[in-house]
Short mmCIF file of C-alpha atoms and ligand atoms in Angstrom, two decimals:
data_model
loop_
_atom_site.label_atom_id
_atom_site.label_comp_id
_atom_site.label_asym_id
_atom_site.label_seq_id
_atom_site.Cartn_x
_atom_site.Cartn_y
_atom_site.Cartn_z
CA MET A 143 100.91 -77.99 64.49
CA ALA A 144 98.56 -81.00 64.28
CA ALA A 145 100.38 -82.26 61.21
CA MET A 146 103.68 -82.04 63.02
CA PHE A 147 102.32 -83.95 66.04
CA GLY A 148 100.91 -86.52 63.64
CA SER A 149 104.27 -87.17 62.03
CA VAL A 150 106.06 -87.31 65.39
CA CYS A 151 103.48 -89.83 66.60
CA GLY A 152 103.62 -91.77 63.37
CA THR A 153 107.38 -92.33 63.47
CA LEU A 154 107.27 -93.99 66.92
CA THR A 155 106.07 -97.32 68.16
CA LEU A 156 103.34 -95.89 70.32
CA LEU A 157 101.70 -97.32 73.35
CA MET A 158 99.91 -94.03 73.90
CA CYS A 159 99.81 -90.63 72.26
CA VAL A 160 97.95 -87.96 74.13
CA LEU A 161 97.44 -84.44 72.87
CA GLY A 162 96.05 -82.31 75.66
CA GLY A 163 96.06 -78.59 75.04
CA GLN A 164 99.65 -77.70 74.39
CA ALA A 165 100.96 -80.74 76.13
CA LEU A 166 102.27 -83.70 74.23
CA ASP A 167 103.01 -86.95 75.94
CA LEU A 168 104.52 -89.86 74.12
CA LEU A 169 105.36 -93.22 75.55
CA ARG A 170 107.49 -95.67 73.70
CA ALA A 171 108.74 -99.04 74.72
CA THR A 172 111.23 -101.20 72.92
CA ALA A 173 111.85 -104.66 74.27
CA THR A 174 114.05 -107.37 72.83
CA SER A 175 111.99 -110.03 74.53
CA GLY A 176 109.00 -110.59 76.79
CA ASN A 177 106.71 -107.88 78.08
CA PRO A 178 107.50 -104.25 77.36
CA PRO A 179 109.46 -102.75 80.28
CA SER A 180 107.57 -100.22 82.37
CA THR A 181 107.72 -96.60 81.22
CA PRO A 182 108.54 -93.91 83.75
CA MET A 183 105.51 -91.77 84.63
CA VAL A 184 107.10 -88.36 84.47
CA HIS A 185 105.58 -85.31 86.10
CA CYS A 186 107.17 -81.85 85.63
CA TRP A 187 106.46 -78.58 87.40
CA CYS A 188 107.99 -75.20 88.00
CA ALA A 189 108.16 -74.54 91.78
CA SER A 190 109.70 -71.10 91.36
CA TYR A 191 109.14 -69.16 88.19
CA PRO A 192 111.28 -68.92 86.14
CA ASN A 193 114.24 -70.68 87.63
CA LEU A 194 113.27 -73.87 89.47
CA THR A 195 111.83 -76.55 87.24
CA LEU A 196 111.75 -80.21 88.31
CA CYS A 197 110.57 -83.46 86.91
CA SER A 198 109.97 -86.54 88.97
CA TRP A 199 108.92 -90.10 88.48
CA PRO A 200 108.61 -93.14 90.70
CA GLU A 201 111.19 -95.93 90.77
CA PRO A 202 109.36 -99.22 90.09
CA ALA A 203 109.44 -101.29 93.24
CA LEU A 204 109.88 -104.52 91.27
CA SER A 205 112.74 -104.94 88.78
CA PRO A 206 113.86 -101.30 88.54
CA PRO A 207 115.82 -100.20 85.48
CA THR A 208 119.60 -100.38 85.47
CA HIS A 209 119.75 -96.64 84.79
CA TYR A 210 117.96 -93.63 83.31
CA ILE A 211 118.90 -91.34 80.41
CA THR A 212 117.30 -87.94 80.86
CA THR A 213 117.63 -85.34 78.19
CA TYR A 214 115.71 -82.23 77.23
CA SER A 215 115.72 -79.74 74.42
CA GLU A 216 113.71 -76.99 72.93
CA ARG A 217 111.06 -78.52 70.73
CA HIS A 218 112.19 -76.54 67.70
CA ASN A 219 115.86 -77.23 68.26
CA GLN A 220 116.00 -80.88 69.15
CA LEU A 221 119.57 -81.26 68.08
CA ALA A 222 120.76 -79.17 71.03
CA THR A 223 119.85 -81.58 73.84
CA ARG A 224 120.98 -81.17 77.40
CA GLN A 225 121.16 -83.59 80.30
CA CYS A 226 119.10 -82.82 83.33
CA HIS A 227 120.56 -82.94 86.84
CA LEU A 228 119.41 -86.27 88.21
CA THR A 229 118.83 -86.92 91.94
CA PRO A 230 118.16 -90.48 93.04
CA PRO A 231 115.38 -91.38 95.45
CA ASN A 232 116.33 -90.78 99.05
CA SER A 233 114.85 -93.39 101.27
CA SER A 234 115.10 -91.29 104.45
CA SER A 235 113.28 -88.33 102.96
CA SER A 236 110.60 -90.49 101.33
CA ALA A 237 110.15 -92.06 104.77
CA LEU A 238 108.20 -88.84 105.36
CA ASN A 239 105.49 -90.63 103.45
CA SER A 240 102.96 -88.23 101.99
CA SER A 241 101.28 -91.04 100.14
CA SER A 242 102.99 -94.43 100.06
CA SER A 243 106.57 -95.62 100.27
CA GLU A 244 107.05 -94.38 96.69
CA GLN A 245 110.62 -93.72 95.75
CA LEU A 246 110.85 -90.70 93.48
CA TRP A 247 113.65 -89.73 91.10
CA HIS A 248 114.02 -86.02 90.57
CA CYS A 249 115.70 -84.11 87.84
CA HIS A 250 116.36 -80.39 87.76
CA LEU A 251 116.18 -78.37 84.51
CA PRO A 252 118.14 -75.14 84.97
CA ASN A 253 117.90 -71.94 82.98
CA LEU A 254 114.84 -72.61 80.83
CA LYS A 255 113.72 -69.89 78.50
CA LEU A 256 110.38 -68.14 78.94
CA LEU A 257 107.52 -68.90 76.53
CA THR A 258 109.39 -71.72 74.85
CA ASP A 259 108.26 -75.31 74.17
CA TYR A 260 110.48 -77.94 75.65
CA ILE A 261 110.60 -81.72 75.26
CA ILE A 262 111.96 -83.95 77.99
CA ASN A 263 112.88 -87.59 77.27
CA VAL A 264 113.19 -89.87 80.28
CA THR A 265 114.43 -93.25 79.13
CA ALA A 266 114.50 -96.20 81.54
CA VAL A 267 117.16 -98.65 80.47
CA TYR A 268 116.65 -102.34 81.36
CA SER A 269 118.87 -105.25 80.54
CA GLY A 270 116.31 -106.44 78.02
CA GLY A 271 115.32 -103.16 76.41
CA SER A 272 114.39 -99.59 77.20
CA SER A 273 111.35 -97.44 77.55
CA SER A 274 111.04 -93.68 77.00
CA HIS A 275 108.57 -91.13 78.28
CA LEU A 276 108.51 -87.97 76.23
CA ALA A 277 106.68 -84.96 77.62
CA SER A 278 106.46 -81.44 76.24
CA PHE A 279 105.75 -78.35 78.24
CA MET A 280 106.08 -74.58 78.34
CA LEU A 281 107.26 -73.23 81.66
CA GLU A 282 104.28 -70.84 81.93
CA ASP A 283 101.81 -73.81 81.88
CA ILE A 284 103.47 -75.93 84.59
CA VAL A 285 103.98 -73.28 87.32
CA LYS A 286 103.01 -74.76 90.67
CA PRO A 287 104.48 -73.22 93.83
CA ASP A 288 105.14 -75.23 96.96
CA PRO A 289 102.49 -74.72 99.65
CA PRO A 290 102.57 -71.67 101.94
CA VAL A 291 104.14 -72.37 105.33
CA ASP A 292 103.69 -71.34 108.93
CA VAL A 293 99.90 -70.98 108.78
CA ARG A 294 98.62 -69.45 112.00
CA VAL A 295 95.03 -68.97 113.05
CA SER A 296 94.09 -66.92 116.08
CA PRO A 297 90.99 -65.31 117.61
CA HIS A 298 90.84 -61.63 116.66
CA ASN A 299 88.59 -58.90 117.90
CA ILE A 300 85.23 -60.28 119.07
CA ARG A 301 84.16 -63.54 117.32
CA ASN A 302 86.58 -63.00 114.42
CA LEU A 303 89.56 -65.00 113.33
CA LEU A 304 92.88 -63.86 111.90
CA VAL A 305 94.53 -66.29 109.45
CA GLU A 306 98.15 -65.59 108.64
CA TRP A 307 100.76 -67.42 106.62
CA SER A 308 104.20 -67.12 105.01
CA PRO A 309 104.94 -67.56 101.29
CA PRO A 310 106.60 -70.79 100.19
CA PRO A 311 110.32 -70.33 100.91
CA THR A 312 111.25 -72.01 97.61
CA TRP A 313 109.50 -69.24 95.56
CA ALA A 314 112.63 -67.16 95.00
CA ASN A 315 111.42 -64.13 93.09
CA LEU A 316 108.52 -62.79 95.17
CA ASP A 317 109.33 -59.20 94.22
CA ILE A 318 109.21 -59.80 90.46
CA PHE A 319 106.58 -62.57 90.46
CA PRO A 320 104.28 -62.04 93.44
CA LEU A 321 101.86 -64.67 94.64
CA LYS A 322 98.20 -64.69 95.48
CA TYR A 323 96.59 -66.98 97.96
CA GLN A 324 93.38 -68.88 98.61
CA ILE A 325 92.07 -70.09 101.95
CA MET A 326 90.01 -73.24 102.35
CA TYR A 327 88.34 -74.00 105.66
CA GLN A 328 86.21 -76.91 106.63
CA TRP A 329 84.18 -78.14 109.50
CA GLU A 330 81.71 -80.80 110.26
CA ASN A 331 78.00 -80.19 110.48
CA ARG A 332 76.19 -83.17 112.00
CA GLY A 333 78.75 -85.55 110.54
CA THR A 334 78.77 -83.92 107.05
CA PRO A 335 81.92 -82.09 106.01
CA LYS A 336 81.41 -78.52 104.83
CA PHE A 337 83.94 -76.51 102.83
CA VAL A 338 84.43 -72.82 102.10
CA ASN A 339 86.94 -71.36 99.65
CA LEU A 340 88.00 -67.71 100.07
CA GLY A 341 90.24 -65.45 98.01
CA PRO A 342 92.27 -64.66 96.16
CA PHE A 343 94.22 -62.61 98.70
CA GLU A 344 97.34 -60.66 97.71
CA SER A 345 98.49 -60.18 101.29
CA THR A 346 99.53 -62.93 103.67
CA LYS A 347 96.67 -62.56 106.12
CA ALA A 348 92.91 -62.37 106.20
CA GLU A 349 90.33 -61.68 108.84
CA LEU A 350 87.26 -63.94 108.89
CA LYS A 351 83.90 -63.15 110.46
CA GLY A 352 80.79 -65.04 111.41
CA LEU A 353 82.21 -68.42 112.46
CA THR A 354 80.33 -70.39 115.04
CA PRO A 355 81.64 -70.41 118.65
CA GLY A 356 82.45 -73.88 119.95
CA LYS A 357 83.00 -75.45 116.50
CA VAL A 358 86.29 -76.87 115.22
CA TYR A 359 87.47 -75.41 111.89
CA GLN A 360 90.34 -76.68 109.80
CA PHE A 361 92.31 -74.11 107.71
CA GLN A 362 94.60 -74.59 104.70
CA VAL A 363 96.13 -72.08 102.28
CA CYS A 364 97.40 -72.45 98.71
CA ALA A 365 99.62 -70.12 96.65
CA LYS A 366 99.31 -69.25 92.94
CA GLU A 367 101.32 -66.94 90.70
CA LEU A 368 99.62 -63.51 90.81
CA LEU A 369 98.87 -63.27 87.09
CA GLY A 370 97.41 -66.78 87.11
CA LEU A 371 100.25 -68.81 85.54
CA GLY A 372 99.89 -72.52 86.14
CA GLU A 373 97.97 -73.82 89.15
CA CYS A 374 97.62 -73.27 92.86
CA SER A 375 100.05 -75.11 95.11
CA ASN A 376 99.04 -78.11 97.15
CA TRP A 377 97.14 -77.15 100.24
CA SER A 378 99.34 -76.33 103.25
CA SER A 379 99.30 -78.66 106.27
CA PRO A 380 95.94 -78.29 108.05
CA VAL A 381 95.62 -76.13 111.14
CA ASN A 382 92.61 -76.65 113.44
CA ILE A 383 91.10 -74.11 115.75
CA THR A 384 88.07 -74.15 117.99
CA ILE A 385 86.25 -70.83 117.98
CA PRO A 386 86.14 -69.61 121.60
CA ARG A 387 82.68 -69.36 123.15
CA THR A 388 82.10 -65.70 123.99
CA LYS A 389 81.07 -65.10 127.59
CA PRO A 390 77.51 -63.85 128.02
C1 NAG B 25 117.71 -67.27 87.01
O1 NAG B 25 118.98 -67.95 86.74
C2 NAG B 25 119.82 -67.21 85.91
C3 NAG B 25 120.99 -68.09 85.62
O2 NAG B 25 121.37 -68.89 86.75
C4 NAG B 25 120.27 -65.95 86.67
O3 NAG B 25 121.15 -65.22 85.86
C5 NAG B 25 119.02 -65.17 86.91
O4 NAG B 25 119.35 -64.02 87.70
C6 NAG B 25 117.98 -65.94 87.66
N1 NAG B 25 116.74 -65.17 87.71
C7 NAG B 25 116.13 -64.93 88.80
C8 NAG B 25 114.91 -64.08 88.63
O5 NAG B 25 116.48 -65.35 89.88
C1 NAG B 26 118.47 -87.95 102.47
O1 NAG B 26 117.69 -86.87 103.04
C2 NAG B 26 118.10 -86.50 104.34
C3 NAG B 26 117.19 -85.42 104.85
O2 NAG B 26 116.18 -85.11 103.97
C4 NAG B 26 119.56 -86.03 104.34
O3 NAG B 26 119.96 -85.70 105.64
C5 NAG B 26 120.42 -87.16 103.76
O4 NAG B 26 121.74 -86.68 103.63
C6 NAG B 26 119.92 -87.61 102.40
N1 NAG B 26 120.68 -88.76 101.96
C7 NAG B 26 121.15 -88.87 100.74
C8 NAG B 26 121.90 -90.16 100.42
O5 NAG B 26 121.02 -88.00 99.89
C1 NAG B 27 103.58 -93.41 107.04
O1 NAG B 27 103.54 -94.81 106.84
C2 NAG B 27 103.43 -95.54 108.06
C3 NAG B 27 103.51 -97.03 107.73
O2 NAG B 27 103.84 -97.23 106.37
C4 NAG B 27 102.11 -95.18 108.71
O3 NAG B 27 102.00 -95.92 109.92
C5 NAG B 27 102.00 -93.71 108.97
O4 NAG B 27 100.76 -93.40 109.49
C6 NAG B 27 102.28 -92.93 107.69
N1 NAG B 27 102.35 -91.50 108.01
C7 NAG B 27 101.67 -90.59 107.36
C8 NAG B 27 101.85 -89.20 107.79
O5 NAG B 27 100.95 -90.86 106.38
C1 NAG B 28 114.91 -90.63 73.98
O1 NAG B 28 116.18 -90.93 74.56
C2 NAG B 28 116.62 -92.25 74.21
C3 NAG B 28 117.91 -92.51 74.98
O2 NAG B 28 118.89 -91.49 74.72
C4 NAG B 28 116.86 -92.33 72.70
O3 NAG B 28 117.27 -93.68 72.35
C5 NAG B 28 115.52 -92.03 72.02
O4 NAG B 28 115.73 -92.04 70.60
C6 NAG B 28 115.01 -90.68 72.51
N1 NAG B 28 113.71 -90.51 71.89
C7 NAG B 28 113.44 -89.47 71.12
C8 NAG B 28 112.05 -89.44 70.51
O5 NAG B 28 114.20 -88.56 70.94
C1 NAG B 29 101.23 -82.45 96.11
O1 NAG B 29 100.39 -83.51 96.46
C2 NAG B 29 100.53 -84.67 95.68
C3 NAG B 29 99.45 -85.66 96.06
O2 NAG B 29 99.34 -85.74 97.46
C4 NAG B 29 101.93 -85.22 95.97
O3 NAG B 29 102.12 -86.39 95.18
C5 NAG B 29 102.95 -84.17 95.56
O4 NAG B 29 104.26 -84.61 95.91
C6 NAG B 29 102.71 -82.87 96.30
N1 NAG B 29 103.59 -81.81 95.76
C7 NAG B 29 104.24 -81.00 96.52
C8 NAG B 29 105.06 -80.02 95.84
O5 NAG B 29 104.18 -81.04 97.79
C1 NAG B 30 90.57 -80.89 112.30
O1 NAG B 30 89.31 -80.51 111.79
C2 NAG B 30 88.81 -81.35 110.74
C3 NAG B 30 87.52 -80.72 110.17
O2 NAG B 30 86.62 -80.41 111.16
C4 NAG B 30 88.59 -82.74 111.34
O3 NAG B 30 88.12 -83.63 110.27
C5 NAG B 30 89.88 -83.27 111.87
O4 NAG B 30 89.68 -84.54 112.48
C6 NAG B 30 90.43 -82.30 112.88
N1 NAG B 30 91.76 -82.75 113.27
C7 NAG B 30 92.20 -82.74 114.52
C8 NAG B 30 93.60 -83.22 114.74
O5 NAG B 30 91.52 -82.35 115.40
#
């Protein structure tokens, strides 16, 4: 394996060659003049195992490429390349700014095989040259559901709280590939933030005990594939609740 990586790396003009676990990332730039053009920073994840795999990368704000060529193949059959389904950045949806005014390209890789190494090649083509980002992945390693939705927190019995949520609607095969969940809640104690992580839970609710009346608590939930493939989703949008003071 290492020898094969070595030869792949050796045949390219490399700016960077990272071998992290099973992941291989290669960046190559070719420029006919001037500075090397910027290489797309590609991030791939599987939002619904096994059928929804996406890669995304930001469009450079200054001097964007004229176009992209996006191909992928099985690592051990690189002659059979396929095009991925490219979606341009959508300014009105990225106006829902999670971070900045970053414009993201997305590409969809349908029908990937299980337990198979893939290589994706995202090449940004500029008038003066081109620049490729190669990434390799196995579906099982990049599973990351979307966050759970509809998180509800309500007082329950005396001094307890009931936290309920719904699975991410994009996770299509809940019956075959169930999810497990973690709860994080936080509060401030004399100006210092405190955090508690609970779980995993296999159901979509949990009852919590022993919270302090009068305090504000913030709740978030994340979802992970039940057998532990990949990573937990991003945290859901926070929900705050003030624990009611019990009457004497
Ligand atoms: C995944 O997609 C393939 C091809 O589109 C389809 O045949 C299969 O039923 C899908 N699998 C699941 C679990 O949805
Ligand atoms: C952009 O996204 C919005 C909502 O997310 C949608 O209504 C609109 O049609 C999209 N525009 C393009 C050009 O895809
Ligand atoms: C989105 O960006 C605008 C200005 O760029 C900012 O005022 C606003 O607070 C941002 N919203 C979120 C949810 O980050
Ligand atoms: C990546 O794709 C570009 C554009 O199709 C191609 O020129 C380049 O050779 C590819 N790189 C590799 C390592 O396959
Ligand atoms: C998860 O959070 C990161 C950082 O805030 C963000 O860039 C990414 O788009 C989020 N992913 C999803 C699926 O919401
Ligand atoms: C929710 O609770 C968190 C943690 O106590 C706090 O930092 C945040 O300001 C609260 N948000 C609102 C809208 O009350």
